[in-house]
PDB file of C-alpha atoms in Angstrom:
ATOM      1  CA  MET Z 722       6.202  -9.210  28.095  1.00 69.00           C
ATOM      2  CA  GLU Z 723       3.499 -10.859  26.021  1.00 85.00           C
ATOM      3  CA  GLU Z 724       0.640  -9.457  28.107  1.00 88.00           C
ATOM      4  CA  ALA Z 725       1.992  -5.936  27.656  1.00 90.00           C
ATOM      5  CA  ASP Z 726       2.261  -6.499  23.899  1.00 93.00           C
ATOM      6  CA  ARG Z 727      -1.417  -7.385  23.785  1.00 94.00           C
ATOM      7  CA  LEU Z 728      -2.296  -3.978  25.229  1.00 96.00           C
ATOM      8  CA  PHE Z 729      -1.144  -2.333  21.987  1.00 97.00           C
ATOM      9  CA  ALA Z 730      -3.473  -4.563  19.961  1.00 96.00           C
ATOM     10  CA  LEU Z 731      -6.566  -3.499  21.893  1.00 97.00           C
ATOM     11  CA  PRO Z 732      -9.031  -0.845  20.703  1.00 96.00           C
ATOM     12  CA  LEU Z 733      -7.534   2.490  21.691  1.00 95.00           C
ATOM     13  CA  ASP Z 734     -10.319   3.319  24.161  1.00 95.00           C
ATOM     14  CA  GLU Z 735      -9.574   0.124  26.107  1.00 96.00           C
ATOM     15  CA  PHE Z 736      -5.837   0.679  26.494  1.00 97.00           C
ATOM     16  CA  THR Z 737      -5.741   2.703  29.727  1.00 96.00           C
ATOM     17  CA  ALA Z 738      -8.161   0.533  31.703  1.00 96.00           C
ATOM     18  CA  ALA Z 739      -6.497  -2.683  30.516  1.00 97.00           C
ATOM     19  CA  ARG Z 740      -3.028  -1.337  31.306  1.00 97.00           C
ATOM     20  CA  ASN Z 741      -4.018  -0.320  34.822  1.00 96.00           C
ATOM     21  CA  GLU Z 742      -5.727  -3.642  35.433  1.00 96.00           C
ATOM     22  CA  LEU Z 743      -2.653  -5.570  34.280  1.00 96.00           C
ATOM     23  CA  ALA Z 744      -0.410  -3.435  36.505  1.00 96.00           C
ATOM     24  CA  ARG Z 745      -2.674  -4.088  39.518  1.00 96.00           C
ATOM     25  CA  ARG Z 746      -2.666  -7.823  38.858  1.00 95.00           C
ATOM     26  CA  LEU Z 747       1.116  -7.975  38.483  1.00 95.00           C
ATOM     27  CA  LYS Z 748       1.573  -6.044  41.709  1.00 95.00           C
ATOM     28  CA  LYS Z 749      -0.878  -8.312  43.507  1.00 95.00           C
ATOM     29  CA  ASP Z 750       1.088 -11.327  42.234  1.00 94.00           C
ATOM     30  CA  GLY Z 751       4.247  -9.880  43.761  1.00 94.00           C
ATOM     31  CA  ASP Z 752       5.932  -8.624  40.591  1.00 93.00           C
ATOM     32  CA  ALA Z 753       6.262  -4.961  41.534  1.00 94.00           C
ATOM     33  CA  ASP Z 754       8.944  -4.179  38.931  1.00 95.00           C
ATOM     34  CA  ALA Z 755       6.843  -5.531  36.057  1.00 94.00           C
ATOM     35  CA  ALA Z 756       3.801  -3.710  37.425  1.00 95.00           C
ATOM     36  CA  GLU Z 757       5.720  -0.427  37.407  1.00 95.00           C
ATOM     37  CA  GLN Z 758       6.935  -0.999  33.850  1.00 94.00           C
ATOM     38  CA  VAL Z 759       3.392  -1.688  32.654  1.00 95.00           C
ATOM     39  CA  ARG Z 760       1.962   1.340  34.439  1.00 95.00           C
ATOM     40  CA  ALA Z 761       4.601   3.504  32.734  1.00 95.00           C
ATOM     41  CA  LEU Z 762       3.413   2.487  29.260  1.00 95.00           C
ATOM     42  CA  ALA Z 763       1.984   5.552  27.526  1.00 95.00           C
ATOM     43  CA  LYS Z 764      -1.312   5.375  25.720  1.00 96.00           C
ATOM     44  CA  PRO Z 765      -0.584   5.509  21.967  1.00 96.00           C
ATOM     45  CA  SER Z 766      -1.611   8.502  19.919  1.00 96.00           C
ATOM     46  CA  VAL Z 767      -4.209   7.801  17.231  1.00 96.00           C
ATOM     47  CA  ALA Z 768      -1.505   7.693  14.539  1.00 96.00           C
ATOM     48  CA  ALA Z 769       0.728   5.408  16.626  1.00 97.00           C
ATOM     49  CA  TRP Z 770      -2.204   3.103  17.354  1.00 97.00           C
ATOM     50  CA  ALA Z 771      -2.950   2.819  13.632  1.00 98.00           C
ATOM     51  CA  VAL Z 772       0.706   2.008  12.883  1.00 98.00           C
ATOM     52  CA  ASN Z 773       0.708  -0.614  15.646  1.00 97.00           C
ATOM     53  CA  GLN Z 774      -2.246  -2.313  13.991  1.00 98.00           C
ATOM     54  CA  LEU Z 775      -0.387  -2.272  10.671  1.00 98.00           C
ATOM     55  CA  ALA Z 776       2.409  -4.254  12.312  1.00 97.00           C
ATOM     56  CA  ARG Z 777      -0.148  -6.906  13.209  1.00 97.00           C
ATOM     57  CA  LYS Z 778      -2.315  -6.870  10.099  1.00 97.00           C
ATOM     58  CA  GLU Z 779       0.326  -6.104   7.437  1.00 97.00           C
ATOM     59  CA  PRO Z 780       3.580  -7.563   8.827  1.00 97.00           C
ATOM     60  CA  GLU Z 781       5.083  -8.301   5.399  1.00 97.00           C
ATOM     61  CA  ALA Z 782       4.602  -4.710   4.226  1.00 97.00           C
ATOM     62  CA  VAL Z 783       6.122  -3.404   7.462  1.00 97.00           C
ATOM     63  CA  ARG Z 784       9.130  -5.720   7.032  1.00 97.00           C
ATOM     64  CA  SER Z 785       9.479  -4.444   3.465  1.00 96.00           C
ATOM     65  CA  LEU Z 786       9.557  -0.870   4.754  1.00 97.00           C
ATOM     66  CA  LEU Z 787      12.236  -1.752   7.300  1.00 97.00           C
ATOM     67  CA  ASN Z 788      14.358  -3.408   4.610  1.00 95.00           C
ATOM     68  CA  LEU Z 789      13.992  -0.398   2.321  1.00 94.00           C
ATOM     69  CA  ALA Z 790      15.007   1.940   5.128  1.00 94.00           C
ATOM     70  CA  SER Z 791      18.188  -0.111   5.583  1.00 93.00           C
ATOM     71  CA  ARG Z 792      18.894   0.127   1.850  1.00 91.00           C
ATOM     72  CA  LEU Z 793      18.358   3.880   1.947  1.00 90.00           C
ATOM     73  CA  ARG Z 794      20.757   4.296   4.849  1.00 89.00           C
ATOM     74  CA  ASN Z 795      23.412   2.198   3.126  1.00 89.00           C
ATOM     75  CA  ALA Z 796      23.066   4.127  -0.143  1.00 85.00           C
ATOM     76  CA  GLN Z 797      23.189   7.444   1.702  1.00 85.00           C
ATOM     77  CA  GLU Z 798      26.360   6.441   3.526  1.00 85.00           C
ATOM     78  CA  ARG Z 799      27.994   5.395   0.257  1.00 83.00           C
ATOM     79  CA  SER Z 800      26.924   8.644  -1.388  1.00 78.00           C
ATOM     80  CA  LEU Z 801      28.412  10.726   1.413  1.00 78.00           C
ATOM     81  CA  LYS Z 802      31.688   8.841   0.963  1.00 78.00           C
ATOM     82  CA  GLY Z 803      31.761   9.976  -2.663  1.00 77.00           C
ATOM     83  CA  GLU Z 804      30.696   6.650  -4.176  1.00 79.00           C
ATOM     84  CA  ARG Z 805      28.229   6.539  -7.060  1.00 80.00           C
ATOM     85  CA  ALA Z 806      24.997   5.536  -5.344  1.00 78.00           C
ATOM     86  CA  ALA Z 807      22.538   8.128  -6.662  1.00 82.00           C
ATOM     87  CA  ASP Z 808      20.574   5.692  -8.850  1.00 84.00           C
ATOM     88  CA  GLU Z 809      20.341   3.143  -6.052  1.00 85.00           C
ATOM     89  CA  LEU Z 810      19.242   5.827  -3.620  1.00 85.00           C
ATOM     90  CA  ARG Z 811      16.535   7.164  -5.927  1.00 88.00           C
ATOM     91  CA  ALA Z 812      15.212   3.656  -6.603  1.00 89.00           C
ATOM     92  CA  ALA Z 813      15.016   2.862  -2.883  1.00 89.00           C
ATOM     93  CA  GLN Z 814      13.332   6.198  -2.189  1.00 91.00           C
ATOM     94  CA  ALA Z 815      10.700   5.526  -4.851  1.00 92.00           C
ATOM     95  CA  GLU Z 816      10.007   2.065  -3.425  1.00 94.00           C
ATOM     96  CA  GLU Z 817       9.807   3.477   0.087  1.00 94.00           C
ATOM     97  CA  ARG Z 818       7.264   6.078  -1.006  1.00 95.00           C
ATOM     98  CA  ASP Z 819       5.122   3.366  -2.601  1.00 96.00           C
ATOM     99  CA  VAL Z 820       5.219   1.158   0.494  1.00 97.00           C
ATOM    100  CA  ILE Z 821       4.447   4.063   2.843  1.00 97.00           C
ATOM    101  CA  ARG Z 822       1.596   5.174   0.581  1.00 97.00           C
ATOM    102  CA  THR Z 823       0.105   1.666   0.617  1.00 97.00           C
ATOM    103  CA  LEU Z 824       0.502   1.301   4.385  1.00 98.00           C
ATOM    104  CA  THR Z 825      -1.002   4.740   5.002  1.00 98.00           C
ATOM    105  CA  GLN Z 826      -4.042   3.864   2.910  1.00 97.00           C
ATOM    106  CA  ARG Z 827      -4.409   0.636   4.875  1.00 98.00           C
ATOM    107  CA  ALA Z 828      -4.114   2.613   8.119  1.00 97.00           C
ATOM    108  CA  GLY Z 829      -7.006   4.772   6.928  1.00 97.00           C
ATOM    109  CA  ASP Z 830      -9.097   1.621   6.463  1.00 97.00           C
ATOM    110  CA  ILE Z 831      -8.182   0.425   9.959  1.00 97.00           C
ATOM    111  CA  LEU Z 832      -9.130   3.765  11.506  1.00 97.00           C
ATOM    112  CA  ARG Z 833     -12.476   3.807   9.742  1.00 97.00           C
ATOM    113  CA  GLU Z 834     -13.171   0.211  10.789  1.00 96.00           C
ATOM    114  CA  ALA Z 835     -12.532   1.316  14.373  1.00 95.00           C
ATOM    115  CA  GLU Z 836     -14.934   4.243  13.826  1.00 94.00           C
ATOM    116  CA  ARG Z 837     -12.164   6.784  14.174  1.00 94.00           C
ATOM    117  CA  PRO Z 838     -11.698   9.700  11.771  1.00 92.00           C
ATOM    118  CA  ALA Z 839      -9.068   9.113   9.112  1.00 95.00           C
ATOM    119  CA  SER Z 840      -8.424  12.794   8.470  1.00 95.00           C
ATOM    120  CA  GLY Z 841      -5.711  14.076   6.188  1.00 95.00           C
ATOM    121  CA  THR Z 842      -3.762  15.337   9.207  1.00 95.00           C
ATOM    122  CA  THR Z 843      -3.925  11.964  10.945  1.00 96.00           C
ATOM    123  CA  LEU Z 844      -2.823  10.097   7.824  1.00 96.00           C
ATOM    124  CA  GLU Z 845       0.070  12.525   7.330  1.00 96.00           C
ATOM    125  CA  ARG Z 846       1.176  11.742  10.875  1.00 96.00           C
ATOM    126  CA  VAL Z 847       0.904   8.020  10.090  1.00 97.00           C
ATOM    127  CA  SER Z 848       3.141   8.475   7.039  1.00 96.00           C
ATOM    128  CA  SER Z 849       5.679  10.543   8.987  1.00 95.00           C
ATOM    129  CA  LEU Z 850       5.713   8.034  11.834  1.00 97.00           C
ATOM    130  CA  LEU Z 851       6.247   5.098   9.482  1.00 97.00           C
ATOM    131  CA  ARG Z 852       9.161   6.861   7.810  1.00 95.00           C
ATOM    132  CA  ALA Z 853      10.805   8.027  11.049  1.00 94.00           C
ATOM    133  CA  ALA Z 854      10.369   4.770  12.967  1.00 95.00           C
ATOM    134  CA  ALA Z 855      11.930   2.717  10.164  1.00 95.00           C
ATOM    135  CA  VAL Z 856      15.182   4.704  10.175  1.00 92.00           C
ATOM    136  CA  ALA Z 857      16.944   3.545  13.365  1.00 89.00           C
ATOM    137  CA  GLU Z 858      16.583   1.873  16.740  1.00 92.00           C
ATOM    138  CA  PRO Z 859      14.661   1.843  18.983  1.00 93.00           C
ATOM    139  CA  GLY Z 860      12.009   2.963  16.495  1.00 94.00           C
ATOM    140  CA  ARG Z 861      12.614  -0.011  14.182  1.00 95.00           C
ATOM    141  CA  THR Z 862      11.960  -2.556  16.927  1.00 96.00           C
ATOM    142  CA  SER Z 863       8.882  -0.701  18.183  1.00 95.00           C
ATOM    143  CA  LEU Z 864       7.553  -0.537  14.627  1.00 97.00           C
ATOM    144  CA  ARG Z 865       8.220  -4.227  13.981  1.00 96.00           C
ATOM    145  CA  GLU Z 866       6.573  -5.275  17.263  1.00 96.00           C
ATOM    146  CA  GLY Z 867       3.716  -2.784  17.026  1.00 96.00           C
ATOM    147  CA  ARG Z 868       4.508  -1.021  20.305  1.00 96.00           C
ATOM    148  CA  LEU Z 869       4.764   2.632  19.309  1.00 96.00           C
ATOM    149  CA  SER Z 870       3.262   5.235  21.634  1.00 94.00           C
ATOM    150  CA  GLY Z 871       3.898   8.472  19.771  1.00 90.00           C
ATOM    151  CA  ASP Z 872       6.332  10.366  17.589  1.00 87.00           C
ATOM    152  CA  VAL Z 873       9.824   8.986  16.999  1.00 86.00           C
ATOM    153  CA  GLU Z 874      12.794  11.338  17.301  1.00 76.00           C
ATOM    154  CA  VAL Z 875      15.337  11.099  14.478  1.00 65.00           C
ATOM    155  CA  SER Z 876      18.638  12.917  14.889  1.00 57.00           C
ATOM    156  CA  GLY Z 877      22.132  13.161  13.454  1.00 49.00           C
ATOM    157  CA  PHE Z 878      22.860  11.284  10.240  1.00 45.00           C
ATOM    158  CA  ASP Z 879      19.570   9.390  10.474  1.00 49.00           C
ATOM    159  CA  ALA Z 880      17.613  12.592   9.901  1.00 46.00           C
ATOM    160  CA  PHE Z 881      18.961  12.682   6.355  1.00 48.00           C
ATOM    161  CA  ALA Z 882      18.650   8.992   5.464  1.00 51.00           C
ATOM    162  CA  GLY Z 883      15.878   9.708   2.982  1.00 47.00           C
ATOM    163  CA  LEU Z 884      17.312  12.852   1.465  1.00 46.00           C
ATOM    164  CA  GLU Z 885      16.714  13.194  -2.266  1.00 47.00           C
ATOM    165  CA  VAL Z 886      19.780  13.230  -4.517  1.00 42.00           C
ATOM    166  CA  SER Z 887      19.816  15.218  -7.738  1.00 41.00           C
ATOM    167  CA  ARG Z 888      20.953  13.658 -11.048  1.00 42.00           C
ATOM    168  CA  ALA Z 889      23.309  16.583 -11.468  1.00 37.00           C
ATOM    169  CA  ARG Z 890      25.478  15.162  -8.716  1.00 43.00           C
ATOM    170  CA  ARG Z 891      26.769  12.478 -11.055  1.00 44.00           C
ATOM    171  CA  SER Z 892      28.670  15.090 -13.089  1.00 46.00           C
ATOM    172  CA  ALA Z 893      29.499  17.521 -10.271  1.00 42.00           C
ATOM    173  CA  SER Z 894      32.985  17.905  -8.899  1.00 44.00           C
ATOM    174  CA  ALA Z 895      33.940  16.713  -5.434  1.00 53.00           C
ATOM    175  CA  GLY Z 896      33.818  20.296  -4.125  1.00 57.00           C
ATOM    176  CA  ASP Z 897      30.367  20.848  -5.619  1.00 58.00           C
ATOM    177  CA  ASP Z 898      29.167  17.582  -4.090  1.00 66.00           C
ATOM    178  CA  LEU Z 899      30.249  18.692  -0.636  1.00 73.00           C
ATOM    179  CA  ALA Z 900      28.615  22.099  -1.001  1.00 73.00           C
ATOM    180  CA  GLU Z 901      25.430  20.500  -2.276  1.00 73.00           C
ATOM    181  CA  ARG Z 902      25.294  18.030   0.603  1.00 77.00           C
ATOM    182  CA  ARG Z 903      25.769  20.846   3.106  1.00 79.00           C
ATOM    183  CA  ARG Z 904      23.022  22.901   1.481  1.00 78.00           C
ATOM    184  CA  GLN Z 905      20.650  19.942   1.504  1.00 81.00           C
ATOM    185  CA  LYS Z 906      21.422  19.248   5.140  1.00 80.00           C
ATOM    186  CA  ARG Z 907      20.708  22.863   6.080  1.00 80.00           C
ATOM    187  CA  GLU Z 908      17.415  22.797   4.189  1.00 77.00           C
ATOM    188  CA  ALA Z 909      16.462  19.443   5.695  1.00 78.00           C
ATOM    189  CA  ALA Z 910      17.300  20.662   9.207  1.00 78.00           C
ATOM    190  CA  GLN Z 911      15.173  23.777   8.745  1.00 77.00           C
ATOM    191  CA  ARG Z 912      12.325  21.739   7.303  1.00 75.00           C
ATOM    192  CA  ARG Z 913      12.609  19.318  10.203  1.00 74.00           C
ATOM    193  CA  LYS Z 914      12.295  22.142  12.748  1.00 75.00           C
ATOM    194  CA  THR Z 915       9.183  23.405  11.011  1.00 76.00           C
ATOM    195  CA  LEU Z 916       7.629  19.934  10.876  1.00 72.00           C
ATOM    196  CA  GLU Z 917       8.495  19.208  14.508  1.00 72.00           C
ATOM    197  CA  LYS Z 918       6.733  22.409  15.554  1.00 73.00           C
ATOM    198  CA  GLN Z 919       3.662  21.480  13.514  1.00 73.00           C
ATOM    199  CA  VAL Z 920       3.633  17.948  14.924  1.00 70.00           C
ATOM    200  CA  ARG Z 921       3.865  19.227  18.506  1.00 73.00           C
ATOM    201  CA  GLU Z 922       0.999  21.646  17.967  1.00 74.00           C
ATOM    202  CA  LEU Z 923      -1.192  19.088  16.223  1.00 72.00           C
ATOM    203  CA  SER Z 924      -0.357  16.399  18.778  1.00 66.00           C
ATOM    204  CA  ALA Z 925      -1.334  18.708  21.635  1.00 70.00           C
ATOM    205  CA  ARG Z 926      -4.643  19.505  19.982  1.00 74.00           C
ATOM    206  CA  ALA Z 927      -5.387  15.870  19.238  1.00 67.00           C
ATOM    207  CA  GLU Z 928      -4.456  14.788  22.762  1.00 68.00           C
ATOM    208  CA  ALA Z 929      -6.630  17.490  24.313  1.00 72.00           C
ATOM    209  CA  ALA Z 930      -9.585  16.464  22.161  1.00 73.00           C
ATOM    210  CA  GLU Z 931      -9.075  12.821  23.010  1.00 70.00           C
ATOM    211  CA  GLN Z 932      -8.842  13.534  26.737  1.00 73.00           C
ATOM    212  CA  GLN Z 933     -11.982  15.650  26.570  1.00 77.00           C
ATOM    213  CA  ALA Z 934     -13.826  12.849  24.803  1.00 74.00           C
ATOM    214  CA  GLU Z 935     -12.639  10.339  27.404  1.00 73.00           C
ATOM    215  CA  ARG Z 936     -13.766  12.576  30.264  1.00 74.00           C
ATOM    216  CA  ARG Z 937     -17.148  12.948  28.598  1.00 76.00           C
ATOM    217  CA  ARG Z 938     -17.498   9.176  28.326  1.00 77.00           C
ATOM    218  CA  GLU Z 939     -16.582   8.810  31.990  1.00 74.00           C
ATOM    219  CA  ALA Z 940     -19.108  11.480  32.959  1.00 75.00           C
ATOM    220  CA  ASP Z 941     -21.839   9.796  30.911  1.00 77.00           C
ATOM    221  CA  SER Z 942     -21.017   6.474  32.559  1.00 73.00           C
ATOM    222  CA  ALA Z 943     -21.150   8.022  36.042  1.00 72.00           C
ATOM    223  CA  ALA Z 944     -24.432   9.747  35.232  1.00 72.00           C
ATOM    224  CA  ALA Z 945     -25.921   6.481  34.026  1.00 73.00           C
ATOM    225  CA  GLU Z 946     -24.804   4.712  37.187  1.00 70.00           C
ATOM    226  CA  LEU Z 947     -26.272   7.491  39.345  1.00 68.00           C
ATOM    227  CA  GLU Z 948     -29.543   7.305  37.471  1.00 70.00           C
ATOM    228  CA  SER Z 949     -29.606   3.557  38.005  1.00 68.00           C
ATOM    229  CA  MET Z 950     -29.078   4.041  41.752  1.00 66.00           C
ATOM    230  CA  ASP Z 951     -31.871   6.634  41.906  1.00 65.00           C
ATOM    231  CA  THR Z 952     -34.209   4.252  40.121  1.00 62.00           C
ATOM    232  CA  ALA Z 953     -33.329   1.438  42.521  1.00 61.00           C
ATOM    233  CA  GLU Z 954     -34.149   3.635  45.513  1.00 60.00           C
TER     234      GLU Z 954
END
C-alpha cells in the first residue's frame, strides 16, 4: 500500500499520529482489513528509521549491499561444500564492510539533519541492522522498500553468511576444514547470543527514553492548550 509506505518516510515523531489517522480514514471508507493492517504497523526504532531513509536517499548503495550479501551467501555455501571460495568470500566481505561503513556514516548525517543524536550505540545498531536485513527475506524486501520497524532476526545458515574464513583453510585437510567450520559456528553462535542480549537491553532503554520524551511532548501540548483556554476565559 503506497500510503502505508509513505508513513516510513515521515519524520519519526509524526509516524504514530499519521498511522492512526490513515487507519481511521481507511476504516471510515469501508476498508476495515486495510485499516487493521495499517494500525498494526509498529513505529520504527531510531536505527530502523535511519535505515529506512537510506533506502530512499541512497537506493543504489542499498542495492549494492543486497547484491554483496547474495555474493557472500553463495561463496559461503560453496565453501561449506568444500569448494575453494575463500578468496571470493574475503573479497565480498571487504566490499560489504566498505558499503556498510559508508551507509552508516550517511545514516549519521540523516540523524543529525533530523536533530536526532547519532551516538556510537545508535550507529552500531544501524550497521548491525543493515548487515542482518540484507541476509535473507523478509529482511531484504523490507530493507529495499525502506519499511523496517526494528531488529531483524537471522537464524540457521543465514547467521553465518558473513563468517570470516582464514587463509589457512586453503591448505587444511578436509577433516580440519570441518572442525574449523564447527568451531567458527560455535563461536559465532555464542557471539550472537551476547549481541542479542545487548541489543535487547539497549533497545529497551532507547524505547523507554523515546516514550518518555513523547509523553513529555504530549503533556507540554496539553498544558499549552489548557493555558490557552484559561486565557480565553
